[in-house]
Amino acid sequence: QVQLVESGGGLVQAGGSLRLSCAASGRTFSTYSMGWFRQAPGKERQFVAAISRSGITTYYADSVKGRSTISRDNAKNTVYLQMNSLKPEDTAVYYCAADSGAARLGINYYSTDAIYDYWGQGTQVTVSS
């Protein structure tokens, strides 16, 4: 079992930056691949980024590629999402998720929300124009 708690969301003007954090409980954080997803009102949950257990491999949705960076600190049981050049269309609730499955490769796998076993409660990001 792992519990995930997101933080760092807020209101920011277009062009600004935010750094989201997701703190995980437990002593096995390094055995989980981690992902970030977002959900805007009236829309389906959408993949944002994912990172392998070691942090070496990362994946990004095209909508955030070049503007966002996912990273993790296994010593601190925390995964981060640095978002720059924010746009109003980035407005959503952002969720982190943990996948306890065997290590795999490929964005098609990590962008599928069904593979994640644990989810945080989400943090709101609002980008004003």
PDB file of N, CA and C in Angstrom, residues 55-103:
ATOM      1  N   GLY A  55      14.152   6.710 -12.457  1.00  0.00           N
ATOM      2  CA  GLY A  55      14.153   8.099 -12.893  1.00  0.00           C
ATOM      3  C   GLY A  55      14.877   8.325 -14.199  1.00  0.00           C
ATOM      4  N   ILE A  56      15.432   7.267 -14.772  1.00  0.00           N
ATOM      5  CA  ILE A  56      16.227   7.418 -15.989  1.00  0.00           C
ATOM      6  C   ILE A  56      15.336   7.663 -17.202  1.00  0.00           C
ATOM      7  N   THR A  57      14.191   6.986 -17.235  1.00  0.00           N
ATOM      8  CA  THR A  57      13.309   7.074 -18.404  1.00  0.00           C
ATOM      9  C   THR A  57      12.084   7.917 -18.079  1.00  0.00           C
ATOM     10  N   THR A  58      11.780   8.839 -18.961  1.00  0.00           N
ATOM     11  CA  THR A  58      10.611   9.691 -18.789  1.00  0.00           C
ATOM     12  C   THR A  58       9.782   9.718 -20.062  1.00  0.00           C
ATOM     13  N   TYR A  59       8.515   9.998 -19.910  1.00  0.00           N
ATOM     14  CA  TYR A  59       7.584  10.080 -21.019  1.00  0.00           C
ATOM     15  C   TYR A  59       6.708  11.311 -20.818  1.00  0.00           C
ATOM     16  N   TYR A  60       6.333  11.933 -21.932  1.00  0.00           N
ATOM     17  CA  TYR A  60       5.513  13.137 -21.866  1.00  0.00           C
ATOM     18  C   TYR A  60       4.428  13.109 -22.931  1.00  0.00           C
ATOM     19  N   ALA A  61       3.290  13.661 -22.569  1.00  0.00           N
ATOM     20  CA  ALA A  61       2.258  13.895 -23.574  1.00  0.00           C
ATOM     21  C   ALA A  61       2.728  15.014 -24.499  1.00  0.00           C
ATOM     22  N   ASP A  62       2.300  14.950 -25.732  1.00  0.00           N
ATOM     23  CA  ASP A  62       2.702  15.985 -26.690  1.00  0.00           C
ATOM     24  C   ASP A  62       2.290  17.374 -26.221  1.00  0.00           C
ATOM     25  N   SER A  63       1.178  17.448 -25.502  1.00  0.00           N
ATOM     26  CA  SER A  63       0.651  18.746 -25.080  1.00  0.00           C
ATOM     27  C   SER A  63       1.546  19.468 -24.080  1.00  0.00           C
ATOM     28  N   VAL A  64       2.424  18.732 -23.406  1.00  0.00           N
ATOM     29  CA  VAL A  64       3.287  19.356 -22.392  1.00  0.00           C
ATOM     30  C   VAL A  64       4.761  19.194 -22.708  1.00  0.00           C
ATOM     31  N   LYS A  65       5.086  18.425 -23.731  1.00  0.00           N
ATOM     32  CA  LYS A  65       6.485  18.159 -24.068  1.00  0.00           C
ATOM     33  C   LYS A  65       7.201  19.460 -24.362  1.00  0.00           C
ATOM     34  N   GLY A  66       8.381  19.611 -23.787  1.00  0.00           N
ATOM     35  CA  GLY A  66       9.160  20.824 -23.967  1.00  0.00           C
ATOM     36  C   GLY A  66       8.835  21.907 -22.954  1.00  0.00           C
ATOM     37  N   ARG A  67       7.726  21.764 -22.262  1.00  0.00           N
ATOM     38  CA  ARG A  67       7.325  22.755 -21.251  1.00  0.00           C
ATOM     39  C   ARG A  67       7.343  22.183 -19.845  1.00  0.00           C
ATOM     40  N   SER A  68       7.402  20.861 -19.745  1.00  0.00           N
ATOM     41  CA  SER A  68       7.296  20.223 -18.436  1.00  0.00           C
ATOM     42  C   SER A  68       8.430  19.234 -18.235  1.00  0.00           C
ATOM     43  N   THR A  69       8.776  19.025 -16.966  1.00  0.00           N
ATOM     44  CA  THR A  69       9.805  18.062 -16.609  1.00  0.00           C
ATOM     45  C   THR A  69       9.343  17.262 -15.406  1.00  0.00           C
ATOM     46  N   ILE A  70       9.338  15.939 -15.561  1.00  0.00           N
ATOM     47  CA  ILE A  70       9.029  15.060 -14.444  1.00  0.00           C
ATOM     48  C   ILE A  70      10.342  14.555 -13.863  1.00  0.00           C
ATOM     49  N   SER A  71      10.399  14.484 -12.551  1.00  0.00           N
ATOM     50  CA  SER A  71      11.596  13.991 -11.881  1.00  0.00           C
ATOM     51  C   SER A  71      11.179  13.332 -10.572  1.00  0.00           C
ATOM     52  N   ARG A  72      12.107  12.624  -9.970  1.00  0.00           N
ATOM     53  CA  ARG A  72      11.797  11.976  -8.697  1.00  0.00           C
ATOM     54  C   ARG A  72      13.031  11.961  -7.818  1.00  0.00           C
ATOM     55  N   ASP A  73      12.768  11.936  -6.527  1.00  0.00           N
ATOM     56  CA  ASP A  73      13.819  11.807  -5.534  1.00  0.00           C
ATOM     57  C   ASP A  73      13.431  10.620  -4.661  1.00  0.00           C
ATOM     58  N   ASN A  74      14.018   9.487  -4.934  1.00  0.00           N
ATOM     59  CA  ASN A  74      13.630   8.270  -4.204  1.00  0.00           C
ATOM     60  C   ASN A  74      14.016   8.340  -2.734  1.00  0.00           C
ATOM     61  N   ALA A  75      15.009   9.129  -2.399  1.00  0.00           N
ATOM     62  CA  ALA A  75      15.382   9.279  -0.991  1.00  0.00           C
ATOM     63  C   ALA A  75      14.323  10.058  -0.217  1.00  0.00           C
ATOM     64  N   LYS A  76      13.583  10.896  -0.937  1.00  0.00           N
ATOM     65  CA  LYS A  76      12.531  11.701  -0.306  1.00  0.00           C
ATOM     66  C   LYS A  76      11.136  11.178  -0.606  1.00  0.00           C
ATOM     67  N   ASN A  77      11.063  10.050  -1.317  1.00  0.00           N
ATOM     68  CA  ASN A  77       9.751   9.463  -1.658  1.00  0.00           C
ATOM     69  C   ASN A  77       8.850  10.484  -2.359  1.00  0.00           C
ATOM     70  N   THR A  78       9.423  11.231  -3.277  1.00  0.00           N
ATOM     71  CA  THR A  78       8.670  12.309  -3.904  1.00  0.00           C
ATOM     72  C   THR A  78       8.911  12.339  -5.409  1.00  0.00           C
ATOM     73  N   VAL A  79       7.843  12.593  -6.133  1.00  0.00           N
ATOM     74  CA  VAL A  79       7.933  12.823  -7.576  1.00  0.00           C
ATOM     75  C   VAL A  79       7.465  14.246  -7.844  1.00  0.00           C
ATOM     76  N   TYR A  80       8.075  14.875  -8.825  1.00  0.00           N
ATOM     77  CA  TYR A  80       7.808  16.275  -9.120  1.00  0.00           C
ATOM     78  C   TYR A  80       7.356  16.442 -10.569  1.00  0.00           C
ATOM     79  N   LEU A  81       6.607  17.505 -10.794  1.00  0.00           N
ATOM     80  CA  LEU A  81       6.275  17.904 -12.158  1.00  0.00           C
ATOM     81  C   LEU A  81       6.494  19.409 -12.247  1.00  0.00           C
ATOM     82  N   GLN A  82       7.557  19.792 -12.921  1.00  0.00           N
ATOM     83  CA  GLN A  82       7.838  21.202 -13.159  1.00  0.00           C
ATOM     84  C   GLN A  82       7.148  21.605 -14.459  1.00  0.00           C
ATOM     85  N   MET A  83       6.302  22.601 -14.369  1.00  0.00           N
ATOM     86  CA  MET A  83       5.555  23.049 -15.549  1.00  0.00           C
ATOM     87  C   MET A  83       5.890  24.509 -15.830  1.00  0.00           C
ATOM     88  N   ASN A  84       6.341  24.781 -17.029  1.00  0.00           N
ATOM     89  CA  ASN A  84       6.711  26.125 -17.447  1.00  0.00           C
ATOM     90  C   ASN A  84       5.827  26.567 -18.615  1.00  0.00           C
ATOM     91  N   SER A  85       5.872  27.849 -18.901  1.00  0.00           N
ATOM     92  CA  SER A  85       5.110  28.411 -20.020  1.00  0.00           C
ATOM     93  C   SER A  85       3.668  27.923 -19.992  1.00  0.00           C
ATOM     94  N   LEU A  86       3.067  28.030 -18.841  1.00  0.00           N
ATOM     95  CA  LEU A  86       1.715  27.504 -18.664  1.00  0.00           C
ATOM     96  C   LEU A  86       0.712  28.245 -19.524  1.00  0.00           C
ATOM     97  N   LYS A  87      -0.294  27.487 -19.969  1.00  0.00           N
ATOM     98  CA  LYS A  87      -1.348  28.012 -20.836  1.00  0.00           C
ATOM     99  C   LYS A  87      -2.690  27.816 -20.147  1.00  0.00           C
ATOM    100  N   PRO A  88      -3.683  28.599 -20.510  1.00  0.00           N
ATOM    101  CA  PRO A  88      -5.017  28.396 -19.911  1.00  0.00           C
ATOM    102  C   PRO A  88      -5.528  26.969 -20.094  1.00  0.00           C
ATOM    103  N   GLU A  89      -5.169  26.328 -21.186  1.00  0.00           N
ATOM    104  CA  GLU A  89      -5.632  24.951 -21.411  1.00  0.00           C
ATOM    105  C   GLU A  89      -4.941  23.934 -20.505  1.00  0.00           C
ATOM    106  N   ASP A  90      -3.967  24.361 -19.720  1.00  0.00           N
ATOM    107  CA  ASP A  90      -3.364  23.481 -18.722  1.00  0.00           C
ATOM    108  C   ASP A  90      -4.186  23.436 -17.437  1.00  0.00           C
ATOM    109  N   THR A  91      -5.208  24.251 -17.355  1.00  0.00           N
ATOM    110  CA  THR A  91      -6.059  24.277 -16.176  1.00  0.00           C
ATOM    111  C   THR A  91      -6.737  22.939 -15.980  1.00  0.00           C
ATOM    112  N   ALA A  92      -6.553  22.359 -14.798  1.00  0.00           N
ATOM    113  CA  ALA A  92      -7.103  21.036 -14.500  1.00  0.00           C
ATOM    114  C   ALA A  92      -6.742  20.668 -13.071  1.00  0.00           C
ATOM    115  N   VAL A  93      -7.339  19.586 -12.614  1.00  0.00           N
ATOM    116  CA  VAL A  93      -6.866  18.943 -11.390  1.00  0.00           C
ATOM    117  C   VAL A  93      -5.782  17.951 -11.803  1.00  0.00           C
ATOM    118  N   TYR A  94      -4.640  18.042 -11.154  1.00  0.00           N
ATOM    119  CA  TYR A  94      -3.509  17.191 -11.473  1.00  0.00           C
ATOM    120  C   TYR A  94      -3.371  16.102 -10.418  1.00  0.00           C
ATOM    121  N   TYR A  95      -3.241  14.865 -10.905  1.00  0.00           N
ATOM    122  CA  TYR A  95      -3.144  13.702 -10.040  1.00  0.00           C
ATOM    123  C   TYR A  95      -1.815  12.990 -10.270  1.00  0.00           C
ATOM    124  N   CYS A  96      -1.223  12.506  -9.197  1.00  0.00           N
ATOM    125  CA  CYS A  96      -0.103  11.592  -9.382  1.00  0.00           C
ATOM    126  C   CYS A  96      -0.602  10.176  -9.118  1.00  0.00           C
ATOM    127  N   ALA A  97       0.099   9.219  -9.702  1.00  0.00           N
ATOM    128  CA  ALA A  97      -0.306   7.826  -9.619  1.00  0.00           C
ATOM    129  C   ALA A  97       0.932   6.935  -9.568  1.00  0.00           C
ATOM    130  N   ALA A  98       0.768   5.788  -8.921  1.00  0.00           N
ATOM    131  CA  ALA A  98       1.877   4.843  -8.760  1.00  0.00           C
ATOM    132  C   ALA A  98       1.526   3.501  -9.386  1.00  0.00           C
ATOM    133  N   ASP A  99       2.477   2.962 -10.117  1.00  0.00           N
ATOM    134  CA  ASP A  99       2.322   1.660 -10.775  1.00  0.00           C
ATOM    135  C   ASP A  99       3.292   0.668 -10.147  1.00  0.00           C
ATOM    136  N   SER A 100       2.739  -0.400  -9.590  1.00  0.00           N
ATOM    137  CA  SER A 100       3.579  -1.389  -8.909  1.00  0.00           C
ATOM    138  C   SER A 100       3.956  -2.556  -9.813  1.00  0.00           C
ATOM    139  N   GLY A 101       3.555  -2.496 -11.066  1.00  0.00           N
ATOM    140  CA  GLY A 101       3.805  -3.609 -11.970  1.00  0.00           C
ATOM    141  C   GLY A 101       5.264  -3.717 -12.381  1.00  0.00           C
ATOM    142  N   ALA A 102       5.542  -4.751 -13.115  1.00  0.00           N
ATOM    143  CA  ALA A 102       6.897  -4.976 -13.609  1.00  0.00           C
ATOM    144  C   ALA A 102       7.314  -3.840 -14.533  1.00  0.00           C
ATOM    145  N   ALA A 103       8.583  -3.532 -14.498  1.00  0.00           N
ATOM    146  CA  ALA A 103       9.097  -2.436 -15.316  1.00  0.00           C
ATOM    147  C   ALA A 103       8.876  -2.729 -16.799  1.00  0.00           C
TER     148      ALA A 103
END
